[in-house]
Each structure stands twice: as structure tokens, then as C-alpha cells.
Coordinates of C-alpha atoms in Angstrom, one line a residue:
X1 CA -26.4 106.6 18.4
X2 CA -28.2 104.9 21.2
X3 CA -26.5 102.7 23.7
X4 CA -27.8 100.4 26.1
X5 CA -28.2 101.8 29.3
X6 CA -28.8 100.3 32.7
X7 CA -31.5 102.0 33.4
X8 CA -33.4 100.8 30.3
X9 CA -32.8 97.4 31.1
X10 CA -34.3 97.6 34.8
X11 CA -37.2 98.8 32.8
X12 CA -37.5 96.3 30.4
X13 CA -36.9 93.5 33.5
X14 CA -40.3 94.9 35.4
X15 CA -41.9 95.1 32.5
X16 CA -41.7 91.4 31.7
X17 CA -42.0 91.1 35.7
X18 CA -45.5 92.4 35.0
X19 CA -46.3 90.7 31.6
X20 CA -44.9 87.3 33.6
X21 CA -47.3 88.3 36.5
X22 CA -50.4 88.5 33.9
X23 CA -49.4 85.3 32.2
X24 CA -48.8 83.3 35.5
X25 CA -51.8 84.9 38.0
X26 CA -54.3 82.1 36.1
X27 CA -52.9 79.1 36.9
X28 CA -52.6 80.6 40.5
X29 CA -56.0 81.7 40.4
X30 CA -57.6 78.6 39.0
X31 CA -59.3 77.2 42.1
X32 CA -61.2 80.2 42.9
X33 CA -62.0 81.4 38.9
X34 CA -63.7 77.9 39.0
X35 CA -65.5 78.0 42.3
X36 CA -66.6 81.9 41.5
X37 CA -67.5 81.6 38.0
X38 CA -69.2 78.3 38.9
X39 CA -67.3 76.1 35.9
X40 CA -65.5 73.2 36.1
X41 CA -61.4 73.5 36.2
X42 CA -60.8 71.6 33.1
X43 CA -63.2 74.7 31.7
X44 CA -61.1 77.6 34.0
X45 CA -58.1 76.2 31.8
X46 CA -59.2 77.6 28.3
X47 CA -58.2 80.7 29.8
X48 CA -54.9 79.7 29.6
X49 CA -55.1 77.9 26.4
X50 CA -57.0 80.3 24.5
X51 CA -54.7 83.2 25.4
X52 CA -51.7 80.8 24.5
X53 CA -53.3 80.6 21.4
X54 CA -53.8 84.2 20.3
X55 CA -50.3 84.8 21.4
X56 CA -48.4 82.1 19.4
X57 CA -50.3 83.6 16.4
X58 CA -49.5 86.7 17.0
X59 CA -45.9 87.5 18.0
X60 CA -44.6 87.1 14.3
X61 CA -47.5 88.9 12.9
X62 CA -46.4 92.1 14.8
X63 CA -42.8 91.3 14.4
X64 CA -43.6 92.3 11.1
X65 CA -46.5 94.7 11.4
X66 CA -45.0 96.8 13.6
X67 CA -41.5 96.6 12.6
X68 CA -41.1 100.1 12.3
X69 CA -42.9 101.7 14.9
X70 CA -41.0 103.6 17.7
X71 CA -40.4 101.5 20.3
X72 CA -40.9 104.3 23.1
X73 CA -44.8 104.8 22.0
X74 CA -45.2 100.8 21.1
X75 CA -44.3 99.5 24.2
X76 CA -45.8 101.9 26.7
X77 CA -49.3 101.7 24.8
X78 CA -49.1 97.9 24.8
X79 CA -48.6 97.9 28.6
X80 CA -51.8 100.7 29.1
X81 CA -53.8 98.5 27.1
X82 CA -52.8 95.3 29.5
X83 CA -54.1 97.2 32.3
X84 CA -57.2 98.4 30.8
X85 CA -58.2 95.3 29.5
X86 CA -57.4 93.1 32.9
X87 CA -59.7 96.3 34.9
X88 CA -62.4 95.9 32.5
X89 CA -62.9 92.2 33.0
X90 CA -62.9 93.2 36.9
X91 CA -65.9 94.1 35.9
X92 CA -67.8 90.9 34.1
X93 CA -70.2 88.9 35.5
X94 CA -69.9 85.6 33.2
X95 CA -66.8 83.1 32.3
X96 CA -68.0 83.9 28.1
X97 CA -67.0 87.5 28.3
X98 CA -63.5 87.4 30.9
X99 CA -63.0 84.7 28.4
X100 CA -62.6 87.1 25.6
X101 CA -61.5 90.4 27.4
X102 CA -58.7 88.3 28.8
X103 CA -57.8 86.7 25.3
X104 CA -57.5 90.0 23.9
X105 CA -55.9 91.8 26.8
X106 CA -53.2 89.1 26.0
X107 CA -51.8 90.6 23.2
X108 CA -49.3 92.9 24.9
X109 CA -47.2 89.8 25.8
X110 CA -47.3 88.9 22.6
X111 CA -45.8 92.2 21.6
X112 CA -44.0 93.1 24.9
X113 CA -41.2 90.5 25.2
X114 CA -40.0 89.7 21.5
X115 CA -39.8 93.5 20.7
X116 CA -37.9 94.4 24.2
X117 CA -35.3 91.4 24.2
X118 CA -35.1 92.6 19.9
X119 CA -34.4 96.0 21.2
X120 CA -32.0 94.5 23.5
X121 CA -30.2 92.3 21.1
X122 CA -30.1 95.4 18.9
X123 CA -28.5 98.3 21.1
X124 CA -25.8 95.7 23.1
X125 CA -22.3 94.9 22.5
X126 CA -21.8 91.9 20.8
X127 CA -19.7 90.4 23.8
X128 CA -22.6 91.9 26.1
X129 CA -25.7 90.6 24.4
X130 CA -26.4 87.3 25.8
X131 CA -26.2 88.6 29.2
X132 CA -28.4 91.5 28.6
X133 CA -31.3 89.3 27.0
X134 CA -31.4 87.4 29.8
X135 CA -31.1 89.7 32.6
X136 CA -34.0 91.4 31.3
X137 CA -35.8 88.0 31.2
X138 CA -35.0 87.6 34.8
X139 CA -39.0 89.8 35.3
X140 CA -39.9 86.2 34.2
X141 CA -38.3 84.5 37.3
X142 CA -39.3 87.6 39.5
X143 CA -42.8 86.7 38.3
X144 CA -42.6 83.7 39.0
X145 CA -41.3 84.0 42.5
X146 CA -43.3 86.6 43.8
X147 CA -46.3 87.1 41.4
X148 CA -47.8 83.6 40.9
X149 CA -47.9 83.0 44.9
X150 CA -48.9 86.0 45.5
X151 CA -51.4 85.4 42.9
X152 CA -52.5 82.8 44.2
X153 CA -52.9 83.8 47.7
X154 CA -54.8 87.0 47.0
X155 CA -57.2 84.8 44.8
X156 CA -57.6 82.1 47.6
X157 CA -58.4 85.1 50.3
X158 CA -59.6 87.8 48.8
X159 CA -60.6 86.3 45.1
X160 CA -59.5 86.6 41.3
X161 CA -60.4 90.0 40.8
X162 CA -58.4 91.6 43.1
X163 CA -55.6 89.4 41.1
X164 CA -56.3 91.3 38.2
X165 CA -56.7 95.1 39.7
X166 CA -53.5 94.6 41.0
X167 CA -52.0 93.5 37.7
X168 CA -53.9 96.4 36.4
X169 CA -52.0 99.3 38.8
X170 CA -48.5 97.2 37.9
X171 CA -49.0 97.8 33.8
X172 CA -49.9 101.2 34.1
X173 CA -46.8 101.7 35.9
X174 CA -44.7 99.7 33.8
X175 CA -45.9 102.1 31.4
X176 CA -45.3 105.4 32.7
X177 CA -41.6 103.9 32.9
X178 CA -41.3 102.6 29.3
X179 CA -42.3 106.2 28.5
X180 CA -39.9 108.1 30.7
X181 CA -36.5 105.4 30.3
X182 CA -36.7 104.1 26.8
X183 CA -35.6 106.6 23.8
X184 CA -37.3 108.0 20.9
X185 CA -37.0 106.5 17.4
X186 CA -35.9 103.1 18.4
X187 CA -37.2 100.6 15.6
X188 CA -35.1 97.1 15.5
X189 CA -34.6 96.1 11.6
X190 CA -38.1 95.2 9.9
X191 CA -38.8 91.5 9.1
X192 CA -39.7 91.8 6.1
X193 CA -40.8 88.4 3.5
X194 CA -37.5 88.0 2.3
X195 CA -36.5 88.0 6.6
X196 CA -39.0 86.0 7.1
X197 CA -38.0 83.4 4.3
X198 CA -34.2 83.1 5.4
X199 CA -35.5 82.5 8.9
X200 CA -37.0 79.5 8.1
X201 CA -34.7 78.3 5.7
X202 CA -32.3 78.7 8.5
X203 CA -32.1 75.2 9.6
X204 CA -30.5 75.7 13.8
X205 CA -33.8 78.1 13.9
X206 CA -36.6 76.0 13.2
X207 CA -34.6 73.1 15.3
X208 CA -34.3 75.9 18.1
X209 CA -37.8 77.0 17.8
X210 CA -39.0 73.2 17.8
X211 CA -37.4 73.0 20.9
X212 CA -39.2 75.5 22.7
X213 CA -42.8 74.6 21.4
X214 CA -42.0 70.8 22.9
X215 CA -40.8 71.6 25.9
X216 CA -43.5 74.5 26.8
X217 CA -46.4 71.6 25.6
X218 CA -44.9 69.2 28.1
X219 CA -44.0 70.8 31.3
X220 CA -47.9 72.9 31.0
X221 CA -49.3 69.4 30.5
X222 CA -48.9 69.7 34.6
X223 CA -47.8 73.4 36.0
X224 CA -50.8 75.1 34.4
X225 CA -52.6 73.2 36.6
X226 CA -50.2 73.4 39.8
X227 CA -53.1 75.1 41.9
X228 CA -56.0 72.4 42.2
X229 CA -52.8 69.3 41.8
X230 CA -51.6 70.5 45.2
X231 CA -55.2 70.9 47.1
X232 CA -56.3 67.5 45.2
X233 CA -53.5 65.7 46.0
X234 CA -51.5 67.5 48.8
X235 CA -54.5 69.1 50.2
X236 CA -52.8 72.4 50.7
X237 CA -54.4 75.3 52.4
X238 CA -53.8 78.8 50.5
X239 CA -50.7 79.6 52.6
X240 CA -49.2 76.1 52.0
X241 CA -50.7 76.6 48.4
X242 CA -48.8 80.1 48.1
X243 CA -45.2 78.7 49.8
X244 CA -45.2 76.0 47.0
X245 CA -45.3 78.6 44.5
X246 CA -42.7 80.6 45.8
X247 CA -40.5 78.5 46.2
X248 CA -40.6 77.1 42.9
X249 CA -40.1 80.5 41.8
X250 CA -37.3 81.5 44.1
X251 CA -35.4 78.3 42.0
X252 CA -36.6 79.8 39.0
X253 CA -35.1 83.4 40.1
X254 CA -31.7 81.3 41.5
X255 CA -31.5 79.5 37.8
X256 CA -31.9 82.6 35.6
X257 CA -29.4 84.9 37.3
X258 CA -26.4 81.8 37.3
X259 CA -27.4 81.9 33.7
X260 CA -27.2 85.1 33.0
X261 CA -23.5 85.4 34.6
X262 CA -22.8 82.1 32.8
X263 CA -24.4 81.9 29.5
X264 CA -21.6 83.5 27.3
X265 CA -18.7 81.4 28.7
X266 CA -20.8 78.2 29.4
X267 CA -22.9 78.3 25.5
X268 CA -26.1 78.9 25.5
X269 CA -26.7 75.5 23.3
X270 CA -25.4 73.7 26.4
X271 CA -27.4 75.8 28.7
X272 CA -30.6 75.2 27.2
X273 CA -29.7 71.3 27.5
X274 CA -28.7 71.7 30.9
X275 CA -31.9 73.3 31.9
X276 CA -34.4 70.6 30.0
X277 CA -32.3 68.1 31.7
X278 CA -33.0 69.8 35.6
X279 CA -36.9 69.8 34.9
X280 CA -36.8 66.3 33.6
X281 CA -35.3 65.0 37.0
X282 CA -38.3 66.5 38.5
X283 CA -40.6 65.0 36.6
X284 CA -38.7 61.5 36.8
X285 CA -39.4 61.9 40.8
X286 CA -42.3 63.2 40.9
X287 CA -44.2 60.8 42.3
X288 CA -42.2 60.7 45.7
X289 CA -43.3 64.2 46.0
X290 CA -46.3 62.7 48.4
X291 CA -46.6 65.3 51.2
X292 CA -46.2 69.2 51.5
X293 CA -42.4 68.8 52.4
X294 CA -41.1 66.3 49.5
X295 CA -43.0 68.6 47.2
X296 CA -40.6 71.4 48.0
X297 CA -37.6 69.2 47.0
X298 CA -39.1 67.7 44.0
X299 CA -39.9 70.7 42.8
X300 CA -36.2 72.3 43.0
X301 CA -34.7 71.0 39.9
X302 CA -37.9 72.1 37.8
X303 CA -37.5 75.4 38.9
X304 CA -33.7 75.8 38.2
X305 CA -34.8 75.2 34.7
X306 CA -37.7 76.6 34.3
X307 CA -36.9 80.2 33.0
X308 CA -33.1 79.4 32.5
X309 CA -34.7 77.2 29.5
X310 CA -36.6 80.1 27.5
X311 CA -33.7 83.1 28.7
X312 CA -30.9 80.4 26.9
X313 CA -33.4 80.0 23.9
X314 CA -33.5 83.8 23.2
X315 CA -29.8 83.9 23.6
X316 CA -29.3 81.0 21.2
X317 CA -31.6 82.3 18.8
X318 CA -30.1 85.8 19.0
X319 CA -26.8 84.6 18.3
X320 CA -27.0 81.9 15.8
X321 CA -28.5 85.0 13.3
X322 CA -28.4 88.2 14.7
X323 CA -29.7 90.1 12.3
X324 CA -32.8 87.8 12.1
X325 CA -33.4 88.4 16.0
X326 CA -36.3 90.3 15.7
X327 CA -38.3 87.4 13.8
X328 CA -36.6 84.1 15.4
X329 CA -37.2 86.4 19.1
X330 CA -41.0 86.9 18.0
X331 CA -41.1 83.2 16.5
X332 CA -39.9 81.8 20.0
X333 CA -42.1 84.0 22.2
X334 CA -45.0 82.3 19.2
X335 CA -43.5 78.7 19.9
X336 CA -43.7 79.3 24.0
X337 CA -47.2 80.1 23.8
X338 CA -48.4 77.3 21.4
X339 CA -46.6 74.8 23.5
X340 CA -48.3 76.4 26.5
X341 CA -52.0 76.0 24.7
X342 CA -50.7 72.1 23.5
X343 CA -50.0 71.7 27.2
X344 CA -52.6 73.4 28.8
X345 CA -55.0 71.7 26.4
X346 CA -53.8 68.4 27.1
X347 CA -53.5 68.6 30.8
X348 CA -56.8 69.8 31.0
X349 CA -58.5 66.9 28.7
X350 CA -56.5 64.4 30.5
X351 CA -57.8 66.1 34.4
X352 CA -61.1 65.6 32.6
X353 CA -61.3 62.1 31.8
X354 CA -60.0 61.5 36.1
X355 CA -56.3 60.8 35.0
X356 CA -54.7 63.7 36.9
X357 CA -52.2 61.6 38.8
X358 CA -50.8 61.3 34.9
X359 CA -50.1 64.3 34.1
X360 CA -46.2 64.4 34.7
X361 CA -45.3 61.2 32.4
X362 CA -46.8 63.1 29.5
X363 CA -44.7 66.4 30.7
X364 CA -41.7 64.4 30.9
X365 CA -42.4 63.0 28.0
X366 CA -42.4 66.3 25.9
X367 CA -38.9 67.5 28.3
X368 CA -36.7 64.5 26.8
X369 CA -38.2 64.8 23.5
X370 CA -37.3 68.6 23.6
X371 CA -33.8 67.4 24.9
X372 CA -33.5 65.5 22.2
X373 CA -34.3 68.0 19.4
X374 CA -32.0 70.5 21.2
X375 CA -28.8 68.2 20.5
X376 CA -30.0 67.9 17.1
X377 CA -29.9 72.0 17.1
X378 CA -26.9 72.2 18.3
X379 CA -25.3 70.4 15.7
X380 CA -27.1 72.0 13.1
X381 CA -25.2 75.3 14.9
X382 CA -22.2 73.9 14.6
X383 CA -22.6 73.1 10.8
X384 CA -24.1 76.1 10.1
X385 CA -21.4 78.1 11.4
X386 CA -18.9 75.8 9.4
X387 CA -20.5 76.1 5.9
X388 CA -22.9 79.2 5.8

């Protein structure tokens, strides 16, 4: 029998460091995919929302699909393909065909992150589980801290597509180590349509799930489109640009390891609250973020929450059903992504008609709505648990 070993979950953390990298180097790179590819950045965003799209439609397709595929081969193909894909658009000259290269090229995240945190969820101890899931989820907040600013000062300097060939040397490295740390003939329980019924008959799921779709759709309403908000508005140069970033990551890092230590004592119902209730201050104040310094502060609560949020969801999901995990895991990495594409959408529609300076009362908007649904899961735990 397998057991969980650290050195698989150090894996599975910089794998998710690179998928996070590849989901997060767009917004970053924003300013000069527009300028380069000559579009306009309400146009740059599809990138963002069409690959949001394909991978909220995805993830519980191949929760299914490829139920019972070893995990060694699965997971270490789906990162060569990332880096093939993200070369090959290197490559292209127009916006049409990075467009679709990149939207495809998006499907290893879609497959990545549900099936590692399942694998996860299925090889821990009980009593061990909810830390595990979200240590690994930590390559989010790593991401965030050191991939997007880096993103987006590589992309300021030297231009997009050095973004993507060094995303493209990370997943083939990623790979190499899925191949060498994870075990042969690991294959988390098959969804099947039966699984798939009882998951959504499972009331605290869909309520869960719900939560993550609204609060993704409201906080990309604005940080998909962090990058030209800050050179508009702040008029930041792309070391100013790049030190926003990071710091908003570094909180995002800071948040998800206190949660990680913390999330099987404190709940992770309540942490998930906590979390939407940090961003939400944010965007409450965000307007007194008016200069390059106040940014950094306003930002702070944001960040605590940021990935704390999504690490406490796959907790709570896991341990509401566990043996539904590999499913409500997929479902929530599907529910991130369409809240991202609602967002991103959105934001982008509303930059377009010249009401950028709105963007965070809609965001905050979708946080206490998402707040509010999360209470409403939460009792729908407890009752749950009370009368199966």
C-alpha cells in the first residue's frame, strides 16, 4: 500500500507552482501581449477568459474520463504537453492562433490540480488530510509571489515570449519530477454517473462549489487586469509594476501557510469565511489606494485571502464527502475557472465601455455575495453531518 511521502508532496507543490505560473503570467503580461500583438487590452483579456472557459468545462469531464489512468504517466504527460504547447505559441505571429494554442495548452491545469490534491486526499491520514491538500496548494501562492511579477517584469523588459519559454523549461521539469517521485498504479476512485449524481444531490457541495464560482467571478472582475490598473492609474514603471505583484503574492504565500498549520483545528468552513472576509476589506478601501505606497497596504488583506480561500475550499470539499473528492475536487478547480472567465469577461466589458475606476464595487460585490453563500454552506454541513 502506498503512503504519502514528503517527497511527493514537494512534487506536487512545484507542480502547481508551475501550473499557477502559466495561469497567472497573462494578467502580468497583458500590457505588452496588447502593445506587441497590436490589440486592444479589453481583446488581450479573452486570453484569460477563453482558457477559463475550456477549463471549467473540462476538469469534471476528465475527473471521469481519466478516472482510471495511472497517475504517474497522467500527470507527467499533462505537464510535457503544457510546455510544448506554451513553446509552440513562442512561435506565432497573430493574436487568432496564440489564442487557440494557449486555450488548448490550458488543459493540463484543468487536469493537474484536481487529480494531484485527489491523489492527495486519497493516500493521507484522515487527521493529516487537510494539511496536505493545502500544503501542496501553497505552488499557488509561490506562483503568485514570484511567478506573476516575475512575469510581468520579464514581459515589460524583455516581452511575452520569453514569459512563455520560461514557463516552457519549468513544465518539462515538473515533469521529469512527477515521473521520478510519484508511484506506479496510483488511480483515485472513478467518478462514475452514479458519483457524479450523489455529488450533486449533496446539498453542502453545490453550496461549497457556488461559493467558489462567486467569489473567483468577483475578485477577476479587477486582478485579471491588475497590470494596465496600475500603469493607468498609478502610472507604475515595470519595476514598481513587478514590486506590486510581489508583494501581493508574498501575502498570498503568508495566508496559505497560517492556513495550512491552522485549517484542521480552526475549520476549514470558517477559514474559507475568514479569507472572503480579508479580500473584501480590500476592496471596501480600495479607492484610498491612490499612490504606489497605499497600494501596497490596500492590497495586504486581499492577498491574505487570496489562495487561503481556494486551499480551505478543497479542504472543505474533501472533507464534507471524502469519497466524492475526486469529483467535488475536479468540480471546484471547474467552478474557479468559470468564475475567472465571468470575471475576466466582465472586467474587460466594463474597461471597454471607459468604467475602469469601477471595477472593484462589482468585485466586492461578488466577495460578500460569496460570503454569504458560504454561511449558508456551512449550515448545510452541519445538517448534513446531523441527518445523512
Amino acid at each position: 500500500m502506498h503512503r504519502l511521502s514528503p517527497a511527493l508532496l514537494w512534487c506536487f507543490l512545484f507542480g502547481n507552482v508551475v501550473i499557477g505560473f502559466g495561469v497567472l503570467m497573462v494578467p502580468g503580461s497583458l500590457n505588452d501581449i496588447s502593445h506587441d500583438l497590436r490589440i486592444s487590452i479589453s481583446a488581450s483579456g479573452v486570453l484569460i477568459t477563453a482558457s477559463s472557459v475550456l477549463m471549467c468545462l473540462s476538469a469534471p469531464i476528465f475527473a471521469s474520463v481519466l478516472g482510471a489512468y495511472d497517475r504517474r504517466k497522467l500527470l507527467a504527460l499533462v505537464m510535457l504537453w503544457y510546455g510544448v504547447l506554451h513553446a509552440v505559441c513562442i512561435a506565432m505571429p497573430d493574436f487568432e492562433q496564440i489564442l487557440w494554442l494557449r486555450v488548448i495548452a490550458m488543459l493540463a491545469p484543468a487536469i493537474f490540480t484536481p487529480q494531484a490534491a485527489a491523489c492527495v486526499g486519497q493516500l493521507a491520514e484522515p487527521h493529516a488530510r487537510g494539511r496536505a491538500i493545502t500544503f501542496i496548494f501553497l505552488g499557488w501562492s509561490i506562483s503568485s509571489v514570484v511567478g506573476m511579477p516575475v512575469a510581468a517584469w520579464i514581459s515589460e523588459v524583455y516581452g511575452w515570449r520569453s514569459v512563455f519559454g520560461v514557463l516552457s523549461v519549468l513544465s518539462f521539469i515538473s515533469a521529469a519530477w512527477v515521473w521520478v517521485a510519484l508511484p506506479n498504479k496510483i488511480a483515485p476512485p472513478v467518478m462514475t454517473i452514479a458519483a457524479w449524481r450523489e455529488t450533486f444531490r449533496t446539498k453542502p457541495l453545490v453550496l461549497a462549489l457556488l461559493v467558489t464560482v462567486i467569489s473567483a467571478s468577483g475578485q477577476f472582475f479587477l486582478s485579471a487586469y491588475f497590470a494596465p490598473y496600475f500603469k493607468l492609474t498609478l502610472l507604475t514603471n515595470p519595476e514598481q509594476l513587478s514590486m506590486l505583484l510581489a508583494w501581493f503574492g508574498a501575502c498570498g504565500l503568508l495566508g496559505n501557510i497560517w492556513l495550512s498549520r491552522h485549517v484542521d483545528r480552526l475549520g476549514a468552513d470558517k477559514a474559507v469565511t475568514l479569507s472572503l472576509l480579508l479580500i473584501s476589506i480590500s476592496m471596501v478601501s480600495w479607492s484610498l489606494g491612490s499612490n504606489f505606497y497605499l497600494a501596497f497596504l490596500v492590497l495586504t488583506p486581499w492577498g491574505l485571502g487570496m489562495f487561503a480561500t481556494n486551499s480551505a475550499q478543497q479542504a472543505r470539499l474533501i472533507h464534507i464527502e471524502p469519497k466524492l473528492a475526486a469529483g467535488s475536487v475536479a468540480l471546484n478547480t471547474s467552478s474557479m475557472y468559470l468564475g475567472q472567465a465571468v470575471g475576466s469577461a466582465g472586467g474587460g466589458w466594463l474597461i471597454a465601455q471607459g468604467r475602469m475606476d469601477q471595477l472593484h464595487w462589482f468585485a466586492l460585490g461578488g466577495v460578500l455575495l460569496a460570503i454569504a453563500t458560504s454561511l449558508l454552506a456551512s449550515r448545510a454541513t452541519r445538517l448534513f453531518r446531523k441527518y445523512p
